[in-house]
Short mmCIF file of C-alpha atoms in Angstrom, two decimals:
data_model
loop_
_atom_site.label_atom_id
_atom_site.label_comp_id
_atom_site.label_asym_id
_atom_site.label_seq_id
_atom_site.Cartn_x
_atom_site.Cartn_y
_atom_site.Cartn_z
CA GLY O 210 10.31 0.87 -50.35
CA GLN O 211 10.09 3.22 -47.23
CA GLN O 212 13.11 5.09 -46.75
CA VAL O 213 14.26 7.50 -43.60
CA MET O 214 17.09 9.93 -45.01
CA GLN O 215 19.55 12.51 -42.87
CA ILE O 216 21.81 14.95 -43.53
CA PRO O 217 24.66 15.67 -43.09
CA GLN O 218 26.19 12.20 -42.32
CA TYR O 219 28.90 14.09 -40.39
CA GLN O 220 29.29 17.33 -39.02
CA HIS O 221 32.35 19.19 -36.73
CA VAL O 222 31.65 22.26 -35.22
CA GLN O 223 33.32 24.45 -32.93
CA GLU O 224 31.76 24.55 -29.12
CA GLY O 225 29.36 27.68 -29.22
CA GLU O 226 28.40 27.38 -33.07
CA ASP O 227 24.86 26.18 -34.12
CA PHE O 228 24.07 22.65 -35.47
CA THR O 229 21.37 21.09 -37.67
CA THR O 230 20.57 17.98 -38.75
CA TYR O 231 17.70 17.16 -40.92
CA CYS O 232 15.72 13.99 -41.90
CA ASN O 233 13.31 13.20 -44.92
CA SER O 234 10.80 10.68 -45.40
CA SER O 235 9.86 9.19 -48.73
CA THR O 236 6.11 8.52 -46.80
CA THR O 237 4.04 10.73 -44.71
CA LEU O 238 4.68 9.62 -41.37
CA SER O 239 2.12 9.82 -38.59
CA ASN O 240 4.72 10.87 -36.08
CA ILE O 241 8.43 11.28 -35.95
CA GLN O 242 11.27 10.31 -33.14
CA TRP O 243 14.59 11.45 -32.45
CA TYR O 244 16.63 9.54 -30.69
CA LYS O 245 20.87 10.64 -29.24
CA GLN O 246 23.46 7.72 -29.04
CA ARG O 247 26.63 8.94 -27.24
CA PRO O 248 29.68 7.02 -28.58
CA GLY O 249 29.84 3.54 -27.23
CA GLY O 250 26.63 4.18 -25.97
CA HIS O 251 22.89 3.08 -27.25
CA PRO O 252 20.23 5.08 -28.52
CA VAL O 253 18.00 6.99 -25.91
CA PHE O 254 14.62 8.81 -26.93
CA LEU O 255 14.70 12.46 -26.95
CA ILE O 256 11.23 13.37 -28.00
CA GLN O 257 8.53 12.53 -30.25
CA LEU O 258 6.17 15.07 -32.66
CA VAL O 259 3.12 14.13 -33.96
CA LYS O 260 0.93 17.42 -35.36
CA SER O 261 2.09 18.77 -38.45
CA GLY O 262 4.18 21.77 -38.36
CA GLU O 263 4.90 21.35 -34.55
CA VAL O 264 7.58 22.98 -32.93
CA LYS O 265 8.88 21.39 -29.64
CA LYS O 266 12.01 22.58 -27.64
CA GLN O 267 14.16 21.25 -24.83
CA LYS O 268 16.05 24.01 -23.55
CA ARG O 269 18.96 24.39 -26.48
CA LEU O 270 17.45 21.68 -28.82
CA THR O 271 14.44 22.77 -31.11
CA PHE O 272 13.10 19.90 -32.67
CA GLN O 273 10.42 20.77 -36.25
CA PHE O 274 7.95 18.57 -37.85
CA GLY O 275 7.37 19.23 -41.74
CA GLU O 276 3.79 20.63 -42.54
CA ALA O 277 3.22 17.96 -44.77
CA LYS O 278 4.77 15.37 -42.26
CA LYS O 279 7.59 13.88 -44.26
CA ASN O 280 10.45 16.25 -42.77
CA SER O 281 11.89 17.12 -39.73
CA SER O 282 15.07 18.80 -38.02
CA LEU O 283 16.54 18.94 -35.05
CA HIS O 284 18.66 22.18 -34.32
CA ILE O 285 20.92 22.95 -31.24
CA THR O 286 21.92 26.13 -30.72
CA ALA O 287 25.76 26.85 -29.23
CA THR O 288 26.64 23.24 -28.77
CA GLN O 289 28.56 22.15 -25.93
CA THR O 290 31.18 18.93 -25.72
CA THR O 291 27.85 17.21 -24.05
CA ASP O 292 25.98 17.33 -27.12
CA VAL O 293 28.71 15.22 -28.94
CA GLY O 294 27.15 11.74 -30.25
CA THR O 295 24.92 10.50 -33.35
CA TYR O 296 21.27 11.62 -33.85
CA PHE O 297 18.82 9.71 -35.43
CA CYS O 298 15.34 10.46 -36.33
CA ALA O 299 13.01 7.47 -36.53
CA GLY O 300 9.22 6.72 -37.72
CA PRO O 301 6.57 4.20 -38.25
CA ARG O 302 6.71 1.67 -40.51
CA GLY O 303 4.02 1.36 -42.88
CA SER O 304 0.48 2.56 -42.11
CA SER O 305 -0.28 -0.21 -39.54
CA ASN O 306 0.27 0.33 -35.70
CA THR O 307 3.06 -2.31 -35.60
CA GLY O 308 5.33 -0.30 -33.26
CA LYS O 309 8.08 -0.81 -35.70
CA LEU O 310 10.29 1.90 -36.52
CA ILE O 311 12.24 2.74 -39.67
CA PHE O 312 15.49 4.86 -38.46
CA GLY O 313 17.75 7.30 -40.61
CA GLN O 314 21.48 7.02 -40.98
CA GLY O 315 22.14 9.38 -38.38
CA THR O 316 24.00 12.30 -38.04
CA THR O 317 27.34 12.07 -36.01
CA LEU O 318 28.03 15.37 -34.70
CA GLN O 319 31.86 16.37 -33.16
CA VAL O 320 32.17 19.31 -31.06
CA LYS O 321 35.58 21.03 -30.66
CA PRO O 322 36.31 22.64 -27.57
CA ASP L 654 15.28 -0.03 -11.19
CA GLY L 655 13.08 -0.40 -14.30
CA GLY L 656 14.76 -0.64 -17.57
CA ILE L 657 16.03 -3.28 -19.92
CA THR L 658 19.08 -5.33 -19.56
CA GLN L 659 21.72 -7.19 -22.45
CA SER L 660 24.11 -9.60 -21.81
CA PRO L 661 26.93 -10.15 -21.84
CA LYS L 662 28.59 -6.56 -22.87
CA TYR L 663 31.18 -8.16 -24.96
CA LEU L 664 31.33 -11.34 -26.73
CA PHE L 665 33.67 -13.52 -28.71
CA ARG L 666 33.14 -16.24 -30.99
CA LYS L 667 34.62 -18.38 -33.21
CA GLU L 668 33.35 -19.06 -36.66
CA GLY L 669 30.98 -21.73 -37.03
CA GLN L 670 29.88 -21.53 -33.36
CA ASN L 671 26.18 -20.26 -32.50
CA VAL L 672 25.94 -17.93 -29.98
CA THR L 673 22.99 -16.47 -28.09
CA LEU L 674 22.72 -13.11 -26.77
CA SER L 675 20.41 -12.35 -23.96
CA CYS L 676 17.77 -9.38 -23.36
CA GLU L 677 15.38 -8.73 -20.67
CA GLN L 678 12.88 -6.07 -19.77
CA ASN L 679 11.18 -5.20 -16.57
CA LEU L 680 8.97 -2.23 -18.05
CA ASN L 681 6.32 -4.76 -18.70
CA HIS L 682 6.42 -3.78 -22.71
CA ASP L 683 4.31 -5.99 -25.11
CA ALA L 684 6.95 -5.45 -28.00
CA MET L 685 10.20 -6.09 -28.41
CA TYR L 686 12.81 -5.41 -31.04
CA TRP L 687 16.60 -6.66 -32.12
CA TYR L 688 18.78 -4.52 -33.98
CA ARG L 689 22.20 -4.56 -35.76
CA GLN L 690 24.36 -1.52 -36.13
CA ASP L 691 27.49 -1.79 -38.02
CA PRO L 692 30.17 0.96 -37.28
CA GLY L 693 28.99 4.48 -38.75
CA GLN L 694 25.45 2.96 -39.61
CA GLY L 695 22.05 3.55 -38.60
CA LEU L 696 20.08 0.14 -36.96
CA ARG L 697 18.84 -2.27 -39.18
CA LEU L 698 15.74 -4.73 -37.76
CA ILE L 699 16.62 -8.11 -37.29
CA TYR L 700 13.74 -9.53 -35.75
CA TYR L 701 10.87 -8.23 -33.58
CA SER L 702 7.66 -9.85 -31.33
CA GLN L 703 4.65 -7.80 -30.42
CA ILE L 704 3.56 -10.79 -28.04
CA VAL L 705 4.68 -13.54 -26.26
CA ASN L 706 5.10 -16.70 -28.50
CA ASP L 707 5.23 -14.77 -31.60
CA PHE L 708 7.62 -13.33 -33.28
CA GLN L 709 8.31 -11.69 -37.34
CA LYS L 710 11.32 -11.47 -39.39
CA GLY L 711 13.01 -7.88 -39.67
CA ASP L 712 14.98 -6.58 -42.82
CA ILE L 713 18.20 -8.97 -42.13
CA ALA L 714 16.84 -11.86 -40.59
CA GLU L 715 19.03 -14.38 -42.31
CA GLY L 716 21.34 -16.32 -40.01
CA TYR L 717 19.49 -15.28 -36.66
CA SER L 718 16.84 -16.71 -34.86
CA VAL L 719 14.70 -15.88 -31.84
CA SER L 720 12.26 -16.70 -29.07
CA ARG L 721 10.05 -15.15 -26.82
CA GLU L 722 8.59 -17.62 -24.08
CA LYS L 723 8.19 -14.72 -21.89
CA LYS L 724 6.89 -11.17 -21.92
CA GLU L 725 10.41 -10.45 -20.13
CA SER L 726 12.66 -12.11 -22.37
CA PHE L 727 13.68 -12.28 -26.06
CA PRO L 728 16.84 -13.96 -26.76
CA LEU L 729 18.59 -13.82 -30.31
CA THR L 730 20.86 -16.24 -31.47
CA VAL L 731 23.53 -15.48 -34.11
CA THR L 732 24.15 -18.92 -36.08
CA SER L 733 26.97 -19.92 -38.01
CA ALA L 734 24.78 -18.71 -41.06
CA GLN L 735 25.46 -15.54 -40.90
CA LYS L 736 28.44 -14.41 -42.70
CA ASN L 737 29.34 -11.08 -40.98
CA PRO L 738 28.36 -11.46 -37.56
CA THR L 739 30.60 -9.06 -36.40
CA ALA L 740 28.24 -5.74 -34.92
CA PHE L 741 26.76 -4.15 -32.00
CA TYR L 742 23.63 -5.50 -30.98
CA LEU L 743 20.77 -3.46 -29.61
CA CYS L 744 17.69 -4.87 -27.89
CA ALA L 745 14.62 -2.55 -27.68
CA SER L 746 11.11 -2.89 -26.53
CA SER L 747 8.24 -0.63 -26.38
CA ARG L 748 4.51 0.09 -25.60
CA ARG L 749 1.99 0.84 -28.32
CA THR L 750 3.09 4.49 -28.50
CA ASP L 751 6.15 3.44 -30.91
CA THR L 752 8.80 4.95 -28.86
CA GLN L 753 11.50 2.25 -28.10
CA TYR L 754 13.74 1.90 -24.78
CA PHE L 755 17.01 0.59 -25.91
CA GLY L 756 19.29 -1.87 -23.65
CA PRO L 757 23.06 -0.90 -23.53
CA GLY L 758 23.87 -3.58 -26.27
CA THR L 759 26.41 -6.33 -26.84
CA ARG L 760 29.63 -5.89 -29.26
CA LEU L 761 29.91 -9.26 -31.10
CA THR L 762 33.15 -10.39 -32.46
CA VAL L 763 34.26 -13.10 -34.43
CA LEU L 764 37.76 -14.41 -34.20
#
């Protein structure tokens, strides 16, 4: 069945270091979404990428969607303690527009001050 | 103030009891979803509804039931048939653009 995998599962960095999480889908996606979940909180939508090869930036966060629309990455430059949390990628399930998403397992980021 | 609310925030249940988790949204979204999250895990879809009076099973529907009598409300009942109900339950809603907006969640503990 359709799968979305994320690596790494956990990442510990020193404050100021960069961080990258990778998302790989078993199928071509019409779009990829990224969510952030703070410890004890709920997932919050960050961004959606739609076009092949698309790159979007939000301050220190850079999101990329692969040319084949099967992989994506989130890169954080110069991490801060406020970046702590779990980052999930998600893509539409199947080919029909049902609104259902399939989520990756998430990458949990810890930042040491 | 628009958004999704879930209640209660924490819920304790004795084995063998059914319990209903509330989810309300005032975003005028057609679609609503229930997910289960276990520690260190991703989100697993329990049930979803695209329109009032209609809903479909997700990946892990066994032991759960839902209703969608109003557009704003999508309650989830965790029945005694659910073998391992202790988890964090998240409700979400969306328009047809797929982006989902999550409620604050309910942490259910079975004693």
